[in-house]
Short mmCIF file of C-alpha atoms in Angstrom, two decimals:
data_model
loop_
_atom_site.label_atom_id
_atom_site.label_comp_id
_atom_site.label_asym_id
_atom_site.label_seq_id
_atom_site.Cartn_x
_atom_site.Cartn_y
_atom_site.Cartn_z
CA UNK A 284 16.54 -25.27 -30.12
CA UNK A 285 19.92 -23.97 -30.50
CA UNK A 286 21.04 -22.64 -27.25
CA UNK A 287 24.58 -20.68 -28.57
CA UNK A 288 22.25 -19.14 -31.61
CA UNK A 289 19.58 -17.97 -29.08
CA UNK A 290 22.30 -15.97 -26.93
CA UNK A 291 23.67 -14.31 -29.69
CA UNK A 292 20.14 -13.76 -30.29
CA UNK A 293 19.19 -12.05 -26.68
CA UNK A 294 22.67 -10.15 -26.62
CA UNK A 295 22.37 -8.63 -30.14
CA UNK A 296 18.93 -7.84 -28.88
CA UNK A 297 20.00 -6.34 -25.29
CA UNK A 298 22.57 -4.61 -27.28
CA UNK A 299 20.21 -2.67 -29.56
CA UNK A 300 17.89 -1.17 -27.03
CA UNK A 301 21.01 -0.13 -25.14
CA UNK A 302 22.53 1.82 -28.11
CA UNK A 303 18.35 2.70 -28.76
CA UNK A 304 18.47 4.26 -25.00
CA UNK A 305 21.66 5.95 -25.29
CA UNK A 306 21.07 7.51 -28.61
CA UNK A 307 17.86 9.21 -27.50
CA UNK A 308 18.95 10.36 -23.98
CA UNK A 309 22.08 12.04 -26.56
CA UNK A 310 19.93 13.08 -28.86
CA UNK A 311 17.13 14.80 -26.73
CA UNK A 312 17.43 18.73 -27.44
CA UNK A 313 15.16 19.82 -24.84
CA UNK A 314 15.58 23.50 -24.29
CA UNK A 315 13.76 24.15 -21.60
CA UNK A 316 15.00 25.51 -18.10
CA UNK A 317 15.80 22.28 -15.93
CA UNK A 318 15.72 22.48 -11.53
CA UNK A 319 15.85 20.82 -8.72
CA UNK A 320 12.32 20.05 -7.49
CA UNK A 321 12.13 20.57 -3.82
CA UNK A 322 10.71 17.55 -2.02
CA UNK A 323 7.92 19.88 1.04
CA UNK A 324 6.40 18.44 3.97
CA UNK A 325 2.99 17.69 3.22
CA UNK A 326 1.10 20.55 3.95
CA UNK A 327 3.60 22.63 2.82
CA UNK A 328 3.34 20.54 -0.24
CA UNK A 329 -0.70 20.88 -0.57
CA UNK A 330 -0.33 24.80 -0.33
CA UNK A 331 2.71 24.99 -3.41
CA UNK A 332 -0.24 23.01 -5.18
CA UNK A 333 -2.76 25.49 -4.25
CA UNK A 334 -0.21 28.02 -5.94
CA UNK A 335 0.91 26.37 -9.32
CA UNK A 336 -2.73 26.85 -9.69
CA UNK A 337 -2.68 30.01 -9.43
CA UNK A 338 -0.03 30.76 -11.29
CA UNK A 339 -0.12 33.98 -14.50
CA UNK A 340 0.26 32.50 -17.76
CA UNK A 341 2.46 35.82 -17.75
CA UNK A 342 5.05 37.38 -15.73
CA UNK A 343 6.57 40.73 -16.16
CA UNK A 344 5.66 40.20 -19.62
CA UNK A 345 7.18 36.96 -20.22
CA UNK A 346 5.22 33.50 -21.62
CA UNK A 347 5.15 30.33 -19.27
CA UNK A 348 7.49 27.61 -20.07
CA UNK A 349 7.41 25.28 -17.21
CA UNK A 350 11.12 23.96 -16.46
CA UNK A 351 11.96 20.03 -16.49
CA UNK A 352 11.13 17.91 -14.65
CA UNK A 353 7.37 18.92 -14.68
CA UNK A 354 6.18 19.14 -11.32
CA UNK A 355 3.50 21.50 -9.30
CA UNK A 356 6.29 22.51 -7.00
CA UNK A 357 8.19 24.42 -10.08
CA UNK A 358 7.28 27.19 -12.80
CA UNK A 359 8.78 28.99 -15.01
CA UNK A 360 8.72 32.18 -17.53
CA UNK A 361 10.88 33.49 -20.52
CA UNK A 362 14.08 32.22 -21.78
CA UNK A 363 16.36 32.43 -20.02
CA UNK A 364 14.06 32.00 -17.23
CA UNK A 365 12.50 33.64 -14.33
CA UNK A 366 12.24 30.18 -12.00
CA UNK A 367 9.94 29.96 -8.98
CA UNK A 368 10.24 26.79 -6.37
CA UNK A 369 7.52 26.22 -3.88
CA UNK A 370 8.07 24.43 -0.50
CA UNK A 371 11.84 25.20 -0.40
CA UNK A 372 14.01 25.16 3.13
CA UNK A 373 14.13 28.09 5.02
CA UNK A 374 17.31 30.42 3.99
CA UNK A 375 19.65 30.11 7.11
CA UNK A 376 20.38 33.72 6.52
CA UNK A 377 16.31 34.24 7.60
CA UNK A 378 17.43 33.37 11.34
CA UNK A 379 19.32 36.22 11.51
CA UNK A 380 17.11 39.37 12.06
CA UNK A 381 19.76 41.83 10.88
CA UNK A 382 20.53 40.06 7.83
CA UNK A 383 16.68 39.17 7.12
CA UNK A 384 15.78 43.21 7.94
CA UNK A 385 18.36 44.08 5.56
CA UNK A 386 18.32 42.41 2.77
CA UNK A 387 14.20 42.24 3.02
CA UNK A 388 11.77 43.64 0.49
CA UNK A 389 7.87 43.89 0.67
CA UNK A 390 6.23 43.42 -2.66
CA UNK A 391 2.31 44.30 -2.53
CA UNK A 392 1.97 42.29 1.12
CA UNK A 393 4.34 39.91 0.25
CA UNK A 394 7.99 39.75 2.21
CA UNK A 395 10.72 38.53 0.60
CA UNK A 396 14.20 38.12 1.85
CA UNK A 397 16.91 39.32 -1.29
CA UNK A 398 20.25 37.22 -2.10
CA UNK A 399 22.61 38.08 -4.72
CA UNK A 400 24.48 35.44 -6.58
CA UNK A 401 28.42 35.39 -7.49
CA UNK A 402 26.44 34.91 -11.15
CA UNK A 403 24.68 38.06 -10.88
CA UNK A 404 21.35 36.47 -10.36
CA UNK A 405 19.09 37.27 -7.72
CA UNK A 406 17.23 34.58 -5.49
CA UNK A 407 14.37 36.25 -3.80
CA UNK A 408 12.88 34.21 -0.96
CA UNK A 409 8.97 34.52 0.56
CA UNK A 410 9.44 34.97 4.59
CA UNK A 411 6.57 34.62 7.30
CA UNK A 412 4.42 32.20 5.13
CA UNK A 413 3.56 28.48 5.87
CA UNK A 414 5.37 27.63 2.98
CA UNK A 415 8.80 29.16 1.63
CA UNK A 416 8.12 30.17 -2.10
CA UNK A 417 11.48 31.04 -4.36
CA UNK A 418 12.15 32.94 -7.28
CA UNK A 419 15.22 33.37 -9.45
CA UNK A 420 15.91 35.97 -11.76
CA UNK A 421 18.49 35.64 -14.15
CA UNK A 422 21.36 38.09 -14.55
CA UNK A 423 19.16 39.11 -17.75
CA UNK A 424 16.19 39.70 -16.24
CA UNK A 425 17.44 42.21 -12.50
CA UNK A 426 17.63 45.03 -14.98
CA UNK A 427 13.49 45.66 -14.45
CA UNK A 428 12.83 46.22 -10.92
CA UNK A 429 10.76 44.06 -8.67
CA UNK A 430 8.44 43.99 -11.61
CA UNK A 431 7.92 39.94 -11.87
CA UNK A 432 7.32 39.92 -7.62
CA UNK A 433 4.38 42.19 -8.20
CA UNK A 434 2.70 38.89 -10.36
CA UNK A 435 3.18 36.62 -7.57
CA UNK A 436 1.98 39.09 -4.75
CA UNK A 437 -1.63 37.99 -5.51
CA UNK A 438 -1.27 34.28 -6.13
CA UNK A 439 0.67 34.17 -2.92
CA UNK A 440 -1.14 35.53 -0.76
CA UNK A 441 -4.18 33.60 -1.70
CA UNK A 442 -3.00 30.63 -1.59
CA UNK A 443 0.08 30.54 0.91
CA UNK A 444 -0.94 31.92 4.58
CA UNK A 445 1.04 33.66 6.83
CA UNK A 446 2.81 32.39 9.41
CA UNK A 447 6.03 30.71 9.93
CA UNK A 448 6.67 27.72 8.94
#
Protein backbone atom coordinates (compact mmCIF):
# COMPACT_ATOMS: atom_id res chain seq x y z
CA UNK A 1 0.00 0.00 0.00
CA UNK A 2 1.05 3.42 -0.68
CA UNK A 3 1.36 5.21 2.52
CA UNK A 4 1.83 9.14 0.98
CA UNK A 5 -1.37 8.26 -1.48
CA UNK A 6 -3.44 7.02 1.53
CA UNK A 7 -2.86 10.46 3.52
CA UNK A 8 -3.79 12.49 0.83
CA UNK A 9 -6.51 10.12 0.81
CA UNK A 10 -7.72 10.57 4.71
CA UNK A 11 -6.98 14.46 4.52
CA UNK A 12 -8.98 15.11 1.30
CA UNK A 13 -11.49 13.00 3.13
CA UNK A 14 -11.29 14.88 6.69
CA UNK A 15 -11.37 17.91 4.60
CA UNK A 16 -14.74 17.28 2.94
CA UNK A 17 -16.85 16.51 5.95
CA UNK A 18 -15.33 19.63 7.49
CA UNK A 19 -16.42 21.97 4.62
CA UNK A 20 -19.83 19.30 4.69
CA UNK A 21 -20.22 20.49 8.56
CA UNK A 22 -19.56 24.01 8.05
CA UNK A 23 -21.74 24.47 5.08
CA UNK A 24 -24.83 23.11 6.83
CA UNK A 25 -24.35 24.78 10.28
CA UNK A 26 -24.16 28.19 7.52
CA UNK A 27 -26.72 27.14 5.71
CA UNK A 28 -29.38 26.15 8.41
CA UNK A 29 -32.30 28.87 8.18
CA UNK A 30 -34.05 27.89 11.20
CA UNK A 31 -36.47 30.58 12.15
CA UNK A 32 -37.60 29.67 15.13
CA UNK A 33 -37.19 31.58 18.57
CA UNK A 34 -33.83 30.18 20.16
CA UNK A 35 -33.20 30.37 24.52
CA UNK A 36 -31.33 29.49 27.05
CA UNK A 37 -32.71 26.31 28.65
CA UNK A 38 -32.53 26.59 32.35
CA UNK A 39 -30.79 23.62 33.93
CA UNK A 40 -33.72 23.04 37.63
CA UNK A 41 -33.02 21.03 40.52
CA UNK A 42 -34.73 17.91 40.17
CA UNK A 43 -37.94 18.31 41.52
CA UNK A 44 -38.16 21.53 40.34
CA UNK A 45 -37.32 19.91 37.10
CA UNK A 46 -40.16 17.01 37.39
CA UNK A 47 -42.86 19.81 38.08
CA UNK A 48 -41.69 22.19 34.65
CA UNK A 49 -42.36 18.61 33.06
CA UNK A 50 -45.64 18.28 34.65
CA UNK A 51 -46.28 21.81 32.96
CA UNK A 52 -44.97 21.53 29.27
CA UNK A 53 -47.68 19.04 29.49
CA UNK A 54 -50.00 21.10 30.14
CA UNK A 55 -49.26 23.56 28.04
CA UNK A 56 -52.37 25.46 25.32
CA UNK A 57 -51.62 24.73 21.87
CA UNK A 58 -52.77 28.54 22.00
CA UNK A 59 -51.95 31.58 23.82
CA UNK A 60 -53.63 34.88 23.62
CA UNK A 61 -54.45 33.75 20.28
CA UNK A 62 -51.15 32.83 19.06
CA UNK A 63 -50.02 29.08 17.52
CA UNK A 64 -47.21 27.06 19.43
CA UNK A 65 -43.84 27.10 17.95
CA UNK A 66 -41.59 25.62 20.48
CA UNK A 67 -38.12 27.65 20.52
CA UNK A 68 -34.63 25.79 19.86
CA UNK A 69 -33.19 23.84 21.52
CA UNK A 70 -36.31 21.59 22.15
CA UNK A 71 -36.58 20.91 25.64
CA UNK A 72 -39.66 20.41 28.30
CA UNK A 73 -38.25 23.26 30.29
CA UNK A 74 -39.10 25.86 27.25
CA UNK A 75 -42.28 26.86 25.07
CA UNK A 76 -43.13 29.11 22.92
CA UNK A 77 -46.06 31.04 20.87
CA UNK A 78 -46.27 33.45 17.80
CA UNK A 79 -43.55 35.07 15.95
CA UNK A 80 -41.95 37.00 17.38
CA UNK A 81 -42.53 35.03 20.38
CA UNK A 82 -44.20 34.96 23.66
CA UNK A 83 -41.30 32.61 25.55
CA UNK A 84 -42.00 30.77 28.81
CA UNK A 85 -38.91 29.05 30.91
CA UNK A 86 -39.71 26.66 33.67
CA UNK A 87 -37.37 26.03 36.67
CA UNK A 88 -35.58 29.41 36.34
CA UNK A 89 -33.53 31.16 39.50
CA UNK A 90 -35.32 33.17 41.71
CA UNK A 91 -35.30 37.08 40.55
CA UNK A 92 -33.01 38.76 43.24
CA UNK A 93 -35.40 41.61 43.03
CA UNK A 94 -38.13 38.84 44.74
CA UNK A 95 -36.07 39.25 48.13
CA UNK A 96 -37.01 42.53 48.40
CA UNK A 97 -40.68 42.86 49.66
CA UNK A 98 -41.12 46.43 48.45
CA UNK A 99 -39.87 45.81 45.11
CA UNK A 100 -41.73 42.26 44.85
CA UNK A 101 -45.20 44.17 46.30
CA UNK A 102 -44.70 46.66 43.71
CA UNK A 103 -43.99 45.49 40.76
CA UNK A 104 -46.38 42.21 41.57
CA UNK A 105 -49.44 41.17 39.60
CA UNK A 106 -52.03 38.34 40.36
CA UNK A 107 -53.33 36.70 37.27
CA UNK A 108 -56.41 34.25 38.06
CA UNK A 109 -54.41 32.79 41.43
CA UNK A 110 -51.29 33.07 39.93
CA UNK A 111 -48.52 35.83 41.33
CA UNK A 112 -46.20 37.11 39.20
CA UNK A 113 -43.47 39.55 39.89
CA UNK A 114 -43.29 42.32 36.57
CA UNK A 115 -39.77 43.52 35.04
CA UNK A 116 -39.45 45.82 32.24
CA UNK A 117 -36.63 45.52 29.82
CA UNK A 118 -34.30 48.49 28.36
CA UNK A 119 -35.87 46.57 24.98
CA UNK A 120 -39.30 47.23 25.90
CA UNK A 121 -40.08 43.67 26.68
CA UNK A 122 -41.60 42.51 29.70
CA UNK A 123 -40.29 39.43 31.80
CA UNK A 124 -43.02 38.34 34.08
CA UNK A 125 -41.87 35.96 36.81
CA UNK A 126 -44.26 33.20 38.89
CA UNK A 127 -43.54 33.95 42.84
CA UNK A 128 -44.55 31.59 45.86
CA UNK A 129 -44.47 28.33 43.72
CA UNK A 130 -42.05 25.32 44.09
CA UNK A 131 -40.82 26.09 40.88
CA UNK A 132 -40.10 29.67 39.28
CA UNK A 133 -41.99 29.70 35.84
CA UNK A 134 -40.98 32.77 33.26
CA UNK A 135 -42.56 34.42 30.55
CA UNK A 136 -41.37 37.00 28.04
CA UNK A 137 -43.36 39.14 26.01
CA UNK A 138 -41.94 40.84 23.26
CA UNK A 139 -42.09 44.61 22.77
CA UNK A 140 -44.84 43.47 20.07
CA UNK A 141 -46.86 41.62 22.05
CA UNK A 142 -47.27 44.27 25.87
CA UNK A 143 -49.77 46.16 23.77
CA UNK A 144 -52.72 43.40 24.96
CA UNK A 145 -52.89 43.34 28.59
CA UNK A 146 -52.12 40.43 30.81
CA UNK A 147 -54.07 38.53 28.24
CA UNK A 148 -51.38 35.53 27.54
CA UNK A 149 -50.93 35.16 31.80
CA UNK A 150 -54.59 34.34 31.92
CA UNK A 151 -53.55 30.88 29.62
CA UNK A 152 -51.00 29.87 31.99
CA UNK A 153 -53.08 30.60 35.25
CA UNK A 154 -54.65 27.11 34.87
CA UNK A 155 -51.73 24.99 33.74
CA UNK A 156 -49.83 26.50 36.60
CA UNK A 157 -51.58 26.03 39.15
CA UNK A 158 -52.19 22.44 38.40
CA UNK A 159 -49.18 21.45 37.96
CA UNK A 160 -46.72 23.82 39.98
CA UNK A 161 -47.70 24.02 43.90
CA UNK A 162 -47.36 26.72 46.05
CA UNK A 163 -44.81 27.34 48.18
CA UNK A 164 -41.43 28.75 48.01
CA UNK A 165 -38.95 27.31 46.57
Amino acid sequence: MNLPRLRRRCSTGTSAVALLIAAVACSATDDTASVVVPSPAAKAAGLCRDLHAQLPEKVDGLERSDPGPASDLTAGWGDPAIILRCGVERPPEMLDPEVAKSDGVKVNGVAWLLQKRDDGSYVFTTGLRLAYVEVTLPKERTGGGLGPLTDFAAPIKRTIPKGVA
